[in-house]
Amino acid sequence: MGTAPKTAAPASGRAATKKELPEHFKAYKHVWVFIEQERGQVHPVSWELMGAGRKLADKLKVDLAAVVIGPEGEATQSAAAESFCYGADLVYMVADNLLADYRNESYTKALTDVVNTYKPEILLLGATTLGRDLAGSVATTLLTGLTADCTELDVDTDGSLAATRPTFGGSLLCTIYTLNYRPQMATVRPRVMPMPERVARPVGRIVSHPLGLVEDDIVTKVLSFLPDRDSAKSNLAYADVVVAGGLGLGSPENFQLVRQLATVIGAEYGCSRPLVQKGWVTSDRQIGQTGKTIRPKLYIAAGISGAIQHRVGVEGADLIVAINTDRNAPIFDFAHMGIVTDAIRLLPALTAAFRARLSPHSRDRIAS
Amino acid sequence: MHIVVCIKQVPDSAQIRVHPVTNTIMRQGVPTIINPYDLFALEAALELRDQFGGEVTVLTMGPPSAEDSLRKALTFGADRAVLLTDRFFAGADTLATTYALATAIRKISTEFGAPDLVFTGKQTIDGDTAQVGPGIAKRLGLLQLTYVAKISALDLEARTIDAERRSEGGVQLLRTRLPCLVTMLEATNQIRRGAMADALRAARAPIVKWSAQEAGVEDISKCGLRGSPTIVKRVFAPAARSEKAALIEVGEQPAEALIDAIFKRQPALETELAALARGY
Ligand SMILES: Cc1cc2nc3c(=O)[nH]c(=O)nc-3n(C[C@H](O)[C@H](O)[C@H](O)COP(=O)(O)OP(=O)(O)OC[C@H]3O[C@@H](n4cnc5c(N)ncnc54)[C@H](O)[C@@H]3O)c2cc1C
Ligand SMILES: Cc1cc2nc3c(=O)[nH]c(=O)nc-3n(C[C@H](O)[C@H](O)[C@H](O)COP(=O)(O)OP(=O)(O)OC[C@H]3O[C@@H](n4cnc5c(N)ncnc54)[C@H](O)[C@@H]3O)c2cc1C
């Protein structure tokens, strides 16, 4: 696929003639999700993947397993227990204190060993910094295919995983198969799949697997870990309400209007890519294909044209409201609601009107 | 010290167009550039060379025209350029790409000296998988440091490297052993302008060109399309949404009108926003 000559045309020759799955891969069964935990916290993308994995497993009529890797003790046990509440039929667990910090060597060994021992047909990981670091190493060790940043996962009529992902910055989508190798591996970015509902369920079957390493086997050492300051941490991807600004705002000073509105309605603020490139806003606030994917209940976009690379990051929002001076801007093709006006004037008015409307005082008035 | 930097020539994706009928990518006339993320890797490598001495070799796998990107890298000050080009490499997925690149790095190692460090970008702007760096490391048995924001120390005597690696909730300061592979994070440095002398040299410098066989590929079935476990079955444009945005009239009080329309469409939002707003 990759290099120039044949990207455009799908691999017709090979795709058309599906070869028989080699005998030694036929034992590969069941859908697995790698549960990512770092410093005692499960990354929400893991539960999102459990939701997607459950659907695949049901279609294939196989089990859904969670793979929990981490240090011995409370956090890892509770990650395993939670996995059942998000739909796991069983859990594979590698618990060892050498796994307290994420390190490529030890995690690659742990995950590769479990795969080689228990043989899943599908293995899903979050496309986070940890998940991508790990997935690339594991897939290469296993010499199998890995489809990156999928936006849709489905099972084909013949039982193969059909993994769809955006390419060329989101302007196209392609569906990728791993036909003759197992497991079929794929990564998915946070917030791309909806969060499934948590259903309280008892702890089920947990299969423990040893790590089989001593500290001296692991070359890389963690000298220290500097957690992001809370104030610096943006909760953009998981926010219920997001207000974002684009180049149409014209200046970094005008971007303050976005932040002010966000503060008043308890939203996170975000931006389009050019604002990051200009240094007006930090990169963790970028929304879109090469930034964060968001799924808020309300998304207000001011002075953003709605390029495809921006669109793919916001389409999961329940309600998209666009403010733009150009009634032909592409954002009106996918926004639910829009207003054709100058955002620099509307934003302060909107901030004031929301403040009045949402203040406890005005609510009392409504009640009485 | 010897550093190998892997760069990829990519279409300037801002200019990619999709054929409206066939949904295929129209590459004709689309200018190509060095993958922007790779410039951070190249600059990091050049800085280390300037500080510790040694050489920087740039390596790409691509069509013969990828020579342009290698020459560009030489103008920034790279010492040597290697182009891996062969029709057998066409259609490679990341697994087949890393097989070819790892084989070429072994050959570079015997021809020009074993690398202490291999650099790649974080990801490309076309395939955009971020899988090639870890894949090369695994194939060569190198330790890997991904998403590196800063190389804080390099000790060539002790053969150690310290680097700040971005993780989800913070920054890990890691120490590992050379040789190792580093994938560099974006916006961590600024590619230099390149000296006039380098520009002159780059125009005439010989480019090392290897076919699969010359690079030492032993099993051609591991290259290109044949060596790729994944296949693209279908390429298509995202579906257009049928519904257009409902436009709010800009009257006397557009802000109030917009808020009314929002709450009318999603009544539950009013209480939720009030609760969220109180949290501030
Ligand atoms: C590989 C690649 C990856 C990319 N990834 C991303 C990504 O992750 N996220 C992203 O956002 N972009 C991304 N982009 C960039 C994307 O293609 C667009 O260039 C970008 O989204 C445009 O930003 P914008 O809408 O702010 O600016 P513009 O496209 O310039 O739009 C500005 C808009 O503001 C309107 N406007 C002007 N004045 C006013 C006013 N006073 N009031 C209201 N409206 C006004 C204009 O009508 C226009 O619609 C990527 C591009 C590439 C090639
Ligand atoms: C539409 C599309 C979708 C694709 N999806 C997948 C997929 O899901 N899974 C898959 O396995 N393959 C996929 N591929 C194939 C993949 O793009 C190619 O294998 C490509 O050669 C390398 O992957 P990348 O562009 O994703 O590189 P990345 O892994 O994103 O690149 C990381 C770094 O590796 C280095 N590098 C990458 N390619 C080269 C090269 N040719 N020469 C020198 N250095 C290089 C660069 O330093 C780069 O910054 C896809 C290709 C296309 C065009």
CSV table of N, CA, C and O in Angstrom, one decimal, chain A residues 214-282:
chain,number,residue,atom,x,y,z
A,214,VAL,N,13.7,-10.5,35.2
A,214,VAL,CA,14.2,-9.9,36.4
A,214,VAL,C,14.6,-8.5,36.0
A,214,VAL,O,14.8,-8.2,34.8
A,215,GLU,N,14.8,-7.6,37.0
A,215,GLU,CA,15.1,-6.2,36.6
A,215,GLU,C,16.3,-6.1,35.7
A,215,GLU,O,16.3,-5.2,34.8
A,216,ASP,N,17.3,-6.9,36.0
A,216,ASP,CA,18.5,-6.8,35.2
A,216,ASP,C,18.3,-7.1,33.7
A,216,ASP,O,19.1,-6.7,32.9
A,217,ASP,N,17.2,-7.8,33.4
A,217,ASP,CA,16.9,-8.1,32.0
A,217,ASP,C,16.4,-6.8,31.2
A,217,ASP,O,16.4,-6.8,30.0
A,218,ILE,N,16.0,-5.9,32.0
A,218,ILE,CA,15.4,-4.7,31.4
A,218,ILE,C,16.4,-3.6,31.3
A,218,ILE,O,16.8,-3.1,32.4
A,219,VAL,N,16.8,-3.2,30.1
A,219,VAL,CA,17.9,-2.2,30.0
A,219,VAL,C,17.4,-0.8,30.4
A,219,VAL,O,18.1,-0.1,31.1
A,220,THR,N,16.2,-0.4,29.9
A,220,THR,CA,15.8,1.0,30.1
A,220,THR,C,15.3,1.2,31.5
A,220,THR,O,14.6,0.4,32.1
A,221,LYS,N,15.8,2.3,32.1
A,221,LYS,CA,15.4,2.6,33.5
A,221,LYS,C,14.6,3.9,33.5
A,221,LYS,O,14.9,4.9,32.7
A,222,VAL,N,13.6,4.0,34.3
A,222,VAL,CA,12.9,5.3,34.5
A,222,VAL,C,13.5,6.1,35.6
A,222,VAL,O,13.5,5.7,36.7
A,223,LEU,N,14.2,7.2,35.2
A,223,LEU,CA,14.9,8.0,36.2
A,223,LEU,C,13.9,8.8,37.0
A,223,LEU,O,14.1,9.0,38.2
A,224,SER,N,12.9,9.3,36.3
A,224,SER,CA,11.8,10.1,37.0
A,224,SER,C,10.6,10.2,36.2
A,224,SER,O,10.7,10.0,35.0
A,225,PHE,N,9.5,10.6,36.8
A,225,PHE,CA,8.3,10.9,36.0
A,225,PHE,C,7.8,12.2,36.5
A,225,PHE,O,7.6,12.5,37.7
A,226,LEU,N,7.5,13.1,35.6
A,226,LEU,CA,7.0,14.4,36.0
A,226,LEU,C,5.6,14.5,35.5
A,226,LEU,O,5.3,14.7,34.3
A,227,PRO,N,4.6,14.3,36.4
A,227,PRO,CA,3.2,14.4,35.9
A,227,PRO,C,2.9,15.8,35.4
A,227,PRO,O,3.5,16.8,36.0
A,228,ASP,N,2.0,15.9,34.4
A,228,ASP,CA,1.6,17.2,34.0
A,228,ASP,C,0.9,18.0,35.1
A,228,ASP,O,0.2,17.3,35.9
A,229,ARG,N,1.2,19.2,35.2
A,229,ARG,CA,0.5,20.0,36.3
A,229,ARG,C,-1.0,20.0,35.9
A,229,ARG,O,-1.4,20.0,34.8
A,230,ASP,N,-1.8,19.9,37.0
A,230,ASP,CA,-3.3,19.8,36.7
A,230,ASP,C,-3.8,21.0,35.9
A,230,ASP,O,-4.6,20.8,35.0
A,231,SER,N,-3.2,22.1,36.2
A,231,SER,CA,-3.7,23.3,35.4
A,231,SER,C,-3.3,23.2,34.0
A,231,SER,O,-4.0,23.8,33.1
A,232,ALA,N,-2.2,22.5,33.7
A,232,ALA,CA,-1.8,22.4,32.3
A,232,ALA,C,-2.5,21.3,31.6
A,232,ALA,O,-2.6,21.3,30.3
A,233,LYS,N,-3.1,20.4,32.3
A,233,LYS,CA,-3.8,19.3,31.7
A,233,LYS,C,-5.1,19.7,31.1
A,233,LYS,O,-5.9,20.3,31.8
A,234,SER,N,-5.3,19.5,29.9
A,234,SER,CA,-6.6,19.8,29.4
A,234,SER,C,-7.4,18.6,29.3
A,234,SER,O,-6.9,17.5,29.0
A,235,ASN,N,-8.7,18.7,29.6
A,235,ASN,CA,-9.6,17.6,29.6
A,235,ASN,C,-10.4,17.6,28.3
A,235,ASN,O,-11.5,17.1,28.2
A,236,LEU,N,-9.8,18.2,27.3
A,236,LEU,CA,-10.5,18.5,26.0
A,236,LEU,C,-11.2,17.3,25.4
A,236,LEU,O,-12.4,17.4,25.1
A,237,ALA,N,-10.5,16.2,25.3
A,237,ALA,CA,-11.1,15.0,24.6
A,237,ALA,C,-12.3,14.5,25.4
A,237,ALA,O,-13.2,14.0,24.7
A,238,TYR,N,-12.4,14.7,26.7
A,238,TYR,CA,-13.5,14.1,27.4
A,238,TYR,C,-14.5,15.1,27.9
A,238,TYR,O,-15.4,14.8,28.7
A,239,ALA,N,-14.4,16.4,27.4
A,239,ALA,CA,-15.3,17.4,27.9
A,239,ALA,C,-16.7,17.3,27.4
A,239,ALA,O,-16.8,16.8,26.2
A,240,ASP,N,-17.7,17.7,28.1
A,240,ASP,CA,-19.1,17.6,27.7
A,240,ASP,C,-19.4,18.8,26.8
A,240,ASP,O,-20.4,18.8,26.0
A,241,VAL,N,-18.7,19.9,27.0
A,241,VAL,CA,-19.0,21.1,26.3
A,241,VAL,C,-17.6,21.7,25.8
A,241,VAL,O,-16.7,21.8,26.6
A,242,VAL,N,-17.5,22.1,24.5
A,242,VAL,CA,-16.3,22.6,24.0
A,242,VAL,C,-16.6,23.8,23.1
A,242,VAL,O,-17.5,23.8,22.4
A,243,VAL,N,-15.8,24.9,23.4
A,243,VAL,CA,-15.9,26.1,22.5
A,243,VAL,C,-14.5,26.2,21.8
A,243,VAL,O,-13.5,26.1,22.5
A,244,ALA,N,-14.5,26.4,20.5
A,244,ALA,CA,-13.2,26.5,19.8
A,244,ALA,C,-13.2,27.7,18.9
A,244,ALA,O,-14.3,28.1,18.4
A,245,GLY,N,-12.0,28.2,18.6
A,245,GLY,CA,-11.9,29.3,17.7
A,245,GLY,C,-10.9,28.9,16.6
A,245,GLY,O,-10.1,28.1,16.7
A,246,GLY,N,-11.1,29.6,15.4
A,246,GLY,CA,-10.2,29.4,14.3
A,246,GLY,C,-9.6,30.7,13.8
A,246,GLY,O,-9.7,31.8,14.4
A,247,LEU,N,-9.0,30.6,12.6
A,247,LEU,CA,-8.3,31.8,12.0
A,247,LEU,C,-9.2,33.0,11.8
A,247,LEU,O,-8.7,34.1,11.8
A,248,GLY,N,-10.5,32.7,11.7
A,248,GLY,CA,-11.5,33.8,11.5
A,248,GLY,C,-11.5,34.8,12.6
A,248,GLY,O,-11.9,35.9,12.5
A,249,LEU,N,-10.9,34.4,13.8
A,249,LEU,CA,-10.9,35.3,14.9
A,249,LEU,C,-9.8,36.4,14.7
A,249,LEU,O,-9.8,37.5,15.4
A,250,GLY,N,-8.9,36.1,13.9
A,250,GLY,CA,-8.0,37.2,13.4
A,250,GLY,C,-6.8,37.5,14.3
A,250,GLY,O,-5.8,38.0,13.8
A,251,SER,N,-6.9,37.3,15.6
A,251,SER,CA,-5.7,37.7,16.5
A,251,SER,C,-5.8,36.9,17.7
A,251,SER,O,-6.8,36.4,18.2
A,252,PRO,N,-4.6,36.7,18.4
A,252,PRO,CA,-4.6,36.0,19.7
A,252,PRO,C,-5.5,36.7,20.7
A,252,PRO,O,-6.0,36.0,21.6
A,253,GLU,N,-5.5,38.0,20.7
A,253,GLU,CA,-6.4,38.7,21.6
A,253,GLU,C,-7.8,38.3,21.5
A,253,GLU,O,-8.5,38.1,22.5
A,254,ASN,N,-8.3,38.2,20.2
A,254,ASN,CA,-9.7,37.8,20.0
A,254,ASN,C,-9.9,36.4,20.5
A,254,ASN,O,-11.1,36.0,20.8
A,255,PHE,N,-8.9,35.6,20.5
A,255,PHE,CA,-9.1,34.2,21.0
A,255,PHE,C,-9.5,34.2,22.5
A,255,PHE,O,-10.2,33.3,22.9
A,256,GLN,N,-9.2,35.2,23.2
A,256,GLN,CA,-9.6,35.4,24.6
A,256,GLN,C,-11.1,35.3,24.7
A,256,GLN,O,-11.7,34.8,25.7
A,257,LEU,N,-11.8,35.7,23.6
A,257,LEU,CA,-13.3,35.7,23.6
A,257,LEU,C,-13.8,34.3,23.7
A,257,LEU,O,-14.8,34.0,24.3
A,258,VAL,N,-13.1,33.4,23.1
A,258,VAL,CA,-13.4,32.0,23.1
A,258,VAL,C,-13.2,31.4,24.6
A,258,VAL,O,-14.1,30.8,25.1
A,259,ARG,N,-12.1,31.8,25.2
A,259,ARG,CA,-11.8,31.3,26.5
A,259,ARG,C,-12.8,31.9,27.5
A,259,ARG,O,-13.2,31.2,28.5
A,260,GLN,N,-13.2,33.1,27.3
A,260,GLN,CA,-14.2,33.7,28.2
A,260,GLN,C,-15.5,33.0,28.2
A,260,GLN,O,-16.1,32.7,29.2
A,261,LEU,N,-16.0,32.7,27.0
A,261,LEU,CA,-17.3,32.0,26.8
A,261,LEU,C,-17.1,30.6,27.4
A,261,LEU,O,-18.0,30.2,28.2
A,262,ALA,N,-16.0,30.0,27.2
A,262,ALA,CA,-15.8,28.6,27.8
A,262,ALA,C,-15.9,28.6,29.3
A,262,ALA,O,-16.5,27.8,29.9
A,263,THR,N,-15.3,29.6,29.9
A,263,THR,CA,-15.3,29.7,31.4
A,263,THR,C,-16.7,29.9,31.9
A,263,THR,O,-17.1,29.2,32.8
A,264,VAL,N,-17.5,30.7,31.2
A,264,VAL,CA,-18.9,31.0,31.7
A,264,VAL,C,-19.8,29.8,31.6
A,264,VAL,O,-20.6,29.5,32.4
A,265,ILE,N,-19.6,28.9,30.5
A,265,ILE,CA,-20.5,27.8,30.4
A,265,ILE,C,-19.8,26.5,30.9
A,265,ILE,O,-20.3,25.4,30.6
A,266,GLY,N,-18.6,26.6,31.5
A,266,GLY,CA,-18.0,25.4,32.1
A,266,GLY,C,-17.4,24.5,31.0
A,266,GLY,O,-17.4,23.3,31.1
A,267,ALA,N,-17.0,25.1,29.9
A,267,ALA,CA,-16.5,24.3,28.8
A,267,ALA,C,-15.0,24.2,28.7
A,267,ALA,O,-14.4,25.0,29.4
A,268,GLU,N,-14.5,23.3,28.0
A,268,GLU,CA,-13.1,23.3,27.6
A,268,GLU,C,-12.9,24.1,26.4
A,268,GLU,O,-13.9,24.2,25.5
A,269,TYR,N,-11.8,24.8,26.2
A,269,TYR,CA,-11.6,25.5,24.9
A,269,TYR,C,-10.6,24.8,24.0
A,269,TYR,O,-9.8,24.0,24.5
A,270,GLY,N,-10.8,25.0,22.7
A,270,GLY,CA,-10.0,24.3,21.7
A,270,GLY,C,-9.8,25.2,20.5
A,270,GLY,O,-10.2,26.4,20.5
A,271,CYS,N,-9.1,24.7,19.5
A,271,CYS,CA,-8.8,25.6,18.3
A,271,CYS,C,-8.5,24.7,17.1
A,271,CYS,O,-8.4,23.5,17.2
A,272,SER,N,-8.5,25.4,16.0
A,272,SER,CA,-8.1,24.7,14.7
A,272,SER,C,-6.5,24.7,14.7
A,272,SER,O,-5.9,25.4,15.4
A,273,ARG,N,-6.0,23.9,13.7
A,273,ARG,CA,-4.5,23.8,13.7
A,273,ARG,C,-3.7,25.1,13.4
A,273,ARG,O,-2.7,25.3,14.0
A,274,PRO,N,-4.2,25.9,12.5
A,274,PRO,CA,-3.4,27.1,12.2
A,274,PRO,C,-3.1,28.0,13.5
A,274,PRO,O,-2.0,28.6,13.6
A,275,LEU,N,-4.0,27.9,14.5
A,275,LEU,CA,-3.7,28.7,15.7
A,275,LEU,C,-2.6,28.1,16.5
A,275,LEU,O,-1.9,28.9,17.2
A,276,VAL,N,-2.4,26.8,16.4
A,276,VAL,CA,-1.3,26.2,17.1
A,276,VAL,C,0.0,26.5,16.3
A,276,VAL,O,1.0,26.9,16.9
A,277,GLN,N,-0.1,26.5,15.0
A,277,GLN,CA,1.1,26.7,14.2
A,277,GLN,C,1.6,28.2,14.4
A,277,GLN,O,2.7,28.5,14.3
A,278,LYS,N,0.6,29.1,14.6
A,278,LYS,CA,1.0,30.5,14.8
A,278,LYS,C,1.4,30.7,16.3
A,278,LYS,O,1.8,31.9,16.6
A,279,GLY,N,1.3,29.8,17.1
A,279,GLY,CA,1.7,29.9,18.5
A,279,GLY,C,0.7,30.7,19.3
A,279,GLY,O,1.0,31.1,20.5
A,280,TRP,N,-0.5,30.8,18.9
A,280,TRP,CA,-1.6,31.5,19.7
A,280,TRP,C,-2.1,30.6,20.8
A,280,TRP,O,-2.5,31.1,21.8
A,281,VAL,N,-2.1,29.3,20.5
A,281,VAL,CA,-2.7,28.4,21.5
A,281,VAL,C,-1.8,27.2,21.5
A,281,VAL,O,-1.1,26.8,20.5
A,282,THR,N,-1.7,26.5,22.7
A,282,THR,CA,-0.8,25.3,22.8
A,282,THR,C,-1.4,24.1,22.1
A,282,THR,O,-2.6,24.0,21.9
